PDB file of C-alpha atoms in Angstrom:
ATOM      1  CA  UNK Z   8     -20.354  10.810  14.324  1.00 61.00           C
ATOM      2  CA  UNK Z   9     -18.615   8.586  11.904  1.00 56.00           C
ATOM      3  CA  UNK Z  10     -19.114   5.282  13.207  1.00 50.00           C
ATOM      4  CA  UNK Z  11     -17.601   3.428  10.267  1.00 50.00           C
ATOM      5  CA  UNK Z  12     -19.178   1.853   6.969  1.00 48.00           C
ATOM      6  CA  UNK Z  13     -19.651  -2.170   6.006  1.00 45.00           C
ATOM      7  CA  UNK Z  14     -20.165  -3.661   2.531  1.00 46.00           C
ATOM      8  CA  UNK Z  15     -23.264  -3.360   1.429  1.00 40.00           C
ATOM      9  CA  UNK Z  16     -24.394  -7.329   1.449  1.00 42.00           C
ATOM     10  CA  UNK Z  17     -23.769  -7.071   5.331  1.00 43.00           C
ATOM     11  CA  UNK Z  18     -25.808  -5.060   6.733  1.00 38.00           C
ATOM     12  CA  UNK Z  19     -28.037  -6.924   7.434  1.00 38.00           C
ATOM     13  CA  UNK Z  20     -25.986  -8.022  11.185  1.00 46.00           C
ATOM     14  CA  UNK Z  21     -28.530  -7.306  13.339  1.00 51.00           C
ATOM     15  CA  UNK Z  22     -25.493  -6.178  15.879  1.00 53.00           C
ATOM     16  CA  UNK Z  23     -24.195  -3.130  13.751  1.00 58.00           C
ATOM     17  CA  UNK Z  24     -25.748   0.081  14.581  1.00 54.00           C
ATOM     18  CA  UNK Z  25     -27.910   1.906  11.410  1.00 53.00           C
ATOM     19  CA  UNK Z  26     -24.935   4.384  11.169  1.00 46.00           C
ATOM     20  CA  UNK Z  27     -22.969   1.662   9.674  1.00 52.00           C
ATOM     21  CA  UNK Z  28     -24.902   1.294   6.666  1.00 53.00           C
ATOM     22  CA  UNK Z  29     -25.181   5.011   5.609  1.00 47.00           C
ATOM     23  CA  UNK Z  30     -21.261   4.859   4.683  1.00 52.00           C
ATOM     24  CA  UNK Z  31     -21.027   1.443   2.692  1.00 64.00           C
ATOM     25  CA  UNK Z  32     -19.885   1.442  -0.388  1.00 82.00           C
ATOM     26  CA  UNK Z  33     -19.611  -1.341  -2.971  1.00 89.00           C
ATOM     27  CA  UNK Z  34     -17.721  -0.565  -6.253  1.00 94.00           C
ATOM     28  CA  UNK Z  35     -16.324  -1.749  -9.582  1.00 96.00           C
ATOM     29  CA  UNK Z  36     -12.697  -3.291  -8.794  1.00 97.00           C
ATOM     30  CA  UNK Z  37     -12.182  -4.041 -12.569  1.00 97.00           C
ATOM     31  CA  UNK Z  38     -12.309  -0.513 -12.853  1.00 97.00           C
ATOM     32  CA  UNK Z  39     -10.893   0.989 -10.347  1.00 97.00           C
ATOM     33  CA  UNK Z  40      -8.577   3.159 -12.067  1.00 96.00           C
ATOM     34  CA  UNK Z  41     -10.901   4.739 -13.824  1.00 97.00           C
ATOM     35  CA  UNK Z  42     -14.423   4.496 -11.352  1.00 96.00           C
ATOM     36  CA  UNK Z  43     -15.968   7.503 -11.399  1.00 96.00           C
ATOM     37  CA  UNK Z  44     -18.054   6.999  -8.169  1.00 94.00           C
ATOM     38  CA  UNK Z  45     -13.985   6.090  -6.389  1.00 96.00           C
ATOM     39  CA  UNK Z  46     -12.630   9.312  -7.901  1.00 96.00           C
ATOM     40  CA  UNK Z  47     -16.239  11.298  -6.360  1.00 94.00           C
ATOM     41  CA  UNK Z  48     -15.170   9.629  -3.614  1.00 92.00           C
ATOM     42  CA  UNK Z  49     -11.875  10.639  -2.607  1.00 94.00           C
ATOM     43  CA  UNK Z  50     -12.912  14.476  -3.731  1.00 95.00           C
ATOM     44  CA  UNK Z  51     -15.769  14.201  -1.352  1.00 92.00           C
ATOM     45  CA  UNK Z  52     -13.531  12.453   1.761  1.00 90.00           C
ATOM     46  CA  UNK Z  53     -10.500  14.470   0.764  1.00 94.00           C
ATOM     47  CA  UNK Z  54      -8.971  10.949  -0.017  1.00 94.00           C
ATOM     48  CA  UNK Z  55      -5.234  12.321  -1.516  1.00 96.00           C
ATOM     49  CA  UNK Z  56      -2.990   9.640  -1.226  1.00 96.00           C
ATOM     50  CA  UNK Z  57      -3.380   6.114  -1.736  1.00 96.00           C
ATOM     51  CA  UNK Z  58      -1.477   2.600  -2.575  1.00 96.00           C
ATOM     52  CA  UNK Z  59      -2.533  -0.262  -3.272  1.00 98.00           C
ATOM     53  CA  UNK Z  60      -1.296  -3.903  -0.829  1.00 98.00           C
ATOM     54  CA  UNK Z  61      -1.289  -6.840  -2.016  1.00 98.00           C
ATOM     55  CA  UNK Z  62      -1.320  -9.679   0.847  1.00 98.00           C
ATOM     56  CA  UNK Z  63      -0.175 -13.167  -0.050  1.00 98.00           C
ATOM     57  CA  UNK Z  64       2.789 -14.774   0.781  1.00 98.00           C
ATOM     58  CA  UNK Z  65       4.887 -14.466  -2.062  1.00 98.00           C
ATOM     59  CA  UNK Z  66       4.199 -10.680  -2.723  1.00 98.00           C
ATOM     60  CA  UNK Z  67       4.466  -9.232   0.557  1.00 98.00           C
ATOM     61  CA  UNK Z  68       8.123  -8.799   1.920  1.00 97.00           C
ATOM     62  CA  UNK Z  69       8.363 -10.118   5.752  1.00 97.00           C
ATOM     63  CA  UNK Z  70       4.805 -11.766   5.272  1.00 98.00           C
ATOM     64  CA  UNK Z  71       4.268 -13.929   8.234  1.00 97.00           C
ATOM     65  CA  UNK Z  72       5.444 -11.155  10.374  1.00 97.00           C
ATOM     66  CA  UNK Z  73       3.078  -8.560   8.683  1.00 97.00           C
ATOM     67  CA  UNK Z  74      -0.377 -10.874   8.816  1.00 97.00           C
ATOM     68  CA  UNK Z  75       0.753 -11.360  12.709  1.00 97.00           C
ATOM     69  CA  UNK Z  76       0.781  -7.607  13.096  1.00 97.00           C
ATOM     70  CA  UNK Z  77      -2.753  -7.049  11.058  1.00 97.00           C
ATOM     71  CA  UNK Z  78      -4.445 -10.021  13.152  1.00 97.00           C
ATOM     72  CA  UNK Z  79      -3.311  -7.868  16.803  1.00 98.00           C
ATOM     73  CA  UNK Z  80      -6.094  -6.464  17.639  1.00 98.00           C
ATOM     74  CA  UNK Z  81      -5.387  -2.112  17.688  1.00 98.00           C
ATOM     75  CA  UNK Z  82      -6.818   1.149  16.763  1.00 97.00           C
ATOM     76  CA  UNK Z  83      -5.343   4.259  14.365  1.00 96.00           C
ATOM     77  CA  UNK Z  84      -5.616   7.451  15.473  1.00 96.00           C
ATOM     78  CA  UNK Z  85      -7.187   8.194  11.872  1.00 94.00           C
ATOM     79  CA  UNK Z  86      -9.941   5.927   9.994  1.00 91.00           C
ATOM     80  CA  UNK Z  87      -8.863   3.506   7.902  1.00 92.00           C
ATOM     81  CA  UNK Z  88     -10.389   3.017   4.469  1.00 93.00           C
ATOM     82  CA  UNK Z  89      -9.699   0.014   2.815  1.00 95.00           C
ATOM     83  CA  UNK Z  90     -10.924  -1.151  -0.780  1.00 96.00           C
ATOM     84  CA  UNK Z  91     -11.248  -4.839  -1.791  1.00 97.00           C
ATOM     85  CA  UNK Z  92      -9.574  -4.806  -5.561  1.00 98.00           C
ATOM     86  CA  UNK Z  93      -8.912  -8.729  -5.376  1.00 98.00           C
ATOM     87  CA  UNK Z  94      -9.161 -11.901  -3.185  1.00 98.00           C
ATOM     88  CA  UNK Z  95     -10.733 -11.622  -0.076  1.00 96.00           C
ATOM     89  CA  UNK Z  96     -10.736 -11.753   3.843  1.00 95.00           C
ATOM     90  CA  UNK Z  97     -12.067 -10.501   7.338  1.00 94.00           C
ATOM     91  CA  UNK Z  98     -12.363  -7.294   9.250  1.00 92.00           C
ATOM     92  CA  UNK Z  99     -13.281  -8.357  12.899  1.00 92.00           C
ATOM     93  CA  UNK Z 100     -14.145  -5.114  15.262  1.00 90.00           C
ATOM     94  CA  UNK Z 101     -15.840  -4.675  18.305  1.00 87.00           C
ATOM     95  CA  UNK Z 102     -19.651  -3.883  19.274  1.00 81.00           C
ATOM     96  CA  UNK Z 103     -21.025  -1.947  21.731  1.00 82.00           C
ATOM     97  CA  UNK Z 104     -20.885  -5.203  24.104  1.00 86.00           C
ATOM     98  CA  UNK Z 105     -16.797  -5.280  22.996  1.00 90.00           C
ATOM     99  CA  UNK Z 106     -17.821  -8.937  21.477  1.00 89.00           C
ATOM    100  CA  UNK Z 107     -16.292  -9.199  18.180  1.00 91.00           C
ATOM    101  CA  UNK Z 108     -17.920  -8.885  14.852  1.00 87.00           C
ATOM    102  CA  UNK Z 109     -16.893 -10.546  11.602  1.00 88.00           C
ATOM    103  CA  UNK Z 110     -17.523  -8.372   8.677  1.00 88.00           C
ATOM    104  CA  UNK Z 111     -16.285 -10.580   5.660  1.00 89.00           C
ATOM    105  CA  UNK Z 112     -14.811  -8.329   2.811  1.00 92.00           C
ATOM    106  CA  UNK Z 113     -14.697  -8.991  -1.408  1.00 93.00           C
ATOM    107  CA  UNK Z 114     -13.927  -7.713  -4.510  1.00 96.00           C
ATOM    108  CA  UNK Z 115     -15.465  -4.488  -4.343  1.00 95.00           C
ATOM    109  CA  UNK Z 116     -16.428  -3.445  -1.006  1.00 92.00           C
ATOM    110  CA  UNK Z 117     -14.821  -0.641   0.717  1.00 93.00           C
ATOM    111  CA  UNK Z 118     -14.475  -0.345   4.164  1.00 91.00           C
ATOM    112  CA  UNK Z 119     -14.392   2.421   6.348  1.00 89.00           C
ATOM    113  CA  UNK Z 120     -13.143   1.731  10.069  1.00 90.00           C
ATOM    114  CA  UNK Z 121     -13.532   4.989  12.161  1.00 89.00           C
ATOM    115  CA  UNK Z 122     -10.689   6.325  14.506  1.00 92.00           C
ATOM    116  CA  UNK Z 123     -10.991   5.047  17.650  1.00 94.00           C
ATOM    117  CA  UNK Z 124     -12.206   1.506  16.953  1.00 93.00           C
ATOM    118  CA  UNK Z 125     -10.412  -1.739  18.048  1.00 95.00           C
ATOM    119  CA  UNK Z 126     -10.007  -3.484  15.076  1.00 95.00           C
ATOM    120  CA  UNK Z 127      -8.064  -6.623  13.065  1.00 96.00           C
ATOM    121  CA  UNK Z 128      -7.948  -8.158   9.959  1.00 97.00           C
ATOM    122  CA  UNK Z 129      -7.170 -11.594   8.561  1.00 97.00           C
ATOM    123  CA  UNK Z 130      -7.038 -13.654   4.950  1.00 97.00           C
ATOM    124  CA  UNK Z 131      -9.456 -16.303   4.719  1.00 96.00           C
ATOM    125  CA  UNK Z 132      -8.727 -19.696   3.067  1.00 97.00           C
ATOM    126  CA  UNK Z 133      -7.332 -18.458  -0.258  1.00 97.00           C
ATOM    127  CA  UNK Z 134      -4.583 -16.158   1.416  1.00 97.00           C
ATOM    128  CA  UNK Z 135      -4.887 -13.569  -0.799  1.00 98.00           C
ATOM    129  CA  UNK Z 136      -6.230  -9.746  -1.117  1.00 98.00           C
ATOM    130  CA  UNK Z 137      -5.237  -6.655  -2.718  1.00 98.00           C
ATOM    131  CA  UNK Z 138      -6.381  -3.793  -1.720  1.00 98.00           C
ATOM    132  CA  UNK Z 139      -6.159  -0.185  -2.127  1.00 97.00           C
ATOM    133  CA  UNK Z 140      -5.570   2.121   0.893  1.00 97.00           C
ATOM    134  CA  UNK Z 141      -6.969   5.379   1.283  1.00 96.00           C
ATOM    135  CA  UNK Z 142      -5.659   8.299   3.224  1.00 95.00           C
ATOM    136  CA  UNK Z 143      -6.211  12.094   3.778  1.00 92.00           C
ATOM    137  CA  UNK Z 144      -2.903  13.336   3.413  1.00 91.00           C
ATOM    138  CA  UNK Z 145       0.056  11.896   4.282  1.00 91.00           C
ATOM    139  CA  UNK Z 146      -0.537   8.393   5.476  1.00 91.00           C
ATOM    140  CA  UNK Z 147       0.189   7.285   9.000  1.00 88.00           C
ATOM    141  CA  UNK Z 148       0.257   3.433   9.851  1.00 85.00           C
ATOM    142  CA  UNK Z 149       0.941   3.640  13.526  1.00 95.00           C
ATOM    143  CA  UNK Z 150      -1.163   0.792  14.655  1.00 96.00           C
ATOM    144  CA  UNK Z 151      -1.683   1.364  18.721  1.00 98.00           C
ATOM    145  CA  UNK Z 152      -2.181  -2.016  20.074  1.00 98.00           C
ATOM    146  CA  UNK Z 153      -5.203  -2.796  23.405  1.00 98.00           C
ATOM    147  CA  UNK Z 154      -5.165  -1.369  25.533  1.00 97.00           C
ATOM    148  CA  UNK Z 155      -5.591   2.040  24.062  1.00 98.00           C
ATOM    149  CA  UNK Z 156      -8.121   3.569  25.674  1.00 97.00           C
ATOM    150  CA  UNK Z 157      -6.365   6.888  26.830  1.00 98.00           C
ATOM    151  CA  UNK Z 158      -6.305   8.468  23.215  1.00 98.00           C
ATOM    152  CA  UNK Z 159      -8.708  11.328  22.299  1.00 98.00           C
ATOM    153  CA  UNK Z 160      -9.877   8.732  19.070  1.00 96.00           C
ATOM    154  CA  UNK Z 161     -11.052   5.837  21.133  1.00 97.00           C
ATOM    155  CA  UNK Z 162     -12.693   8.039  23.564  1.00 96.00           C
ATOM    156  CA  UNK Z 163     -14.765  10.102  21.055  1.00 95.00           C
ATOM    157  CA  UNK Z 164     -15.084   6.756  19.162  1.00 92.00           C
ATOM    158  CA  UNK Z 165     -16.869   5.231  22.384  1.00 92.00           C
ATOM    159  CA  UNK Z 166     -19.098   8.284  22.614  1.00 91.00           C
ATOM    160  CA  UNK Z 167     -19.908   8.446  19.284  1.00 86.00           C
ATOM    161  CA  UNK Z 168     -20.920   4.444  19.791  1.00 83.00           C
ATOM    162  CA  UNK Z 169     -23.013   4.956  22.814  1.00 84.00           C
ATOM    163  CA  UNK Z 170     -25.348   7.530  20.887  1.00 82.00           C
ATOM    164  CA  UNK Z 171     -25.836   4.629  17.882  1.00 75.00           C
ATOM    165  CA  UNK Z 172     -29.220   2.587  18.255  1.00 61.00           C
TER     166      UNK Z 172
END
């Protein structure tokens, strides 16, 4: 099961399950476009498209209405890989008691949130990140707002949590 991945420097939230820390990755951001351990990466994860977001207010057309949308809490029917180029901010998801987890997010970490898992994501204080977004294939951004429990990806998502220590 792919259960999702945290930075590195977090895993040491007693709350996560093990599986967590198997996929975290921390990376160069200053060298991102030519990281050798990023490009074995998306070979590996079949990682063929990407873009890169930057999140602050005066680079990110319709900007209050965006950080709204990223802070409701949903799920993707794919995972979501996110890497940390600039700036900072918070991933909150859900534990096996569905009580929120904050999983602060740097320069350099990537993220992995699994299919299936209720998720959201605000800027800290400095209101600022760019980061790079990683997809296999074509990208989809449907975000399916709770409750969304009906979906194949939450429901294999649960299962996959209830096996996790």
């Amino acid at each position: 099961c792919n259960a999702g991945a945290i930075p590195r420097q977090q895993t040491l939230i007693p709350e996560l399950p093990q599986i967590y820390d198997e996929l975290a990755k921390q990376l160069d951001a200053d060298n991102y476009e030519n990281d050798p351990e990023l490009a074995q990466i998306r070979k590996e994860e079949n990682y063929s498209w990407m873009d890169i977001i930057t999140i602050h207010k005066d680079m990110l057309p319709n900007y209050e209405e965006k950080i709204k949308i990223f802070f409701e809490e949903h799920l993707h029917l794919d995972d979501e890989i996110r890497y940390i180029l600039d700036g900072s901010g918070y991933f909150d998801v859900r534990d096996k008691e569905d009580k929120w987890i904050r999983i602060y997010m740097e320069k350099g970490d990537m993220i992995t949130l699994p299919a299936g898992i209720y998720h959201r994501f605000t800027l800290d204080e400095k209101n600022y990140v760019k980061a790079m977004r990683l997809f296999m294939g074509e990208p989809v951004w449907t975000p399916y707002n709770r409750p969304a429990d009906h979906f194949e990806a939450r429901q294999k998502y649960v299962h996959c949590l209830a096996q996790t220590v």
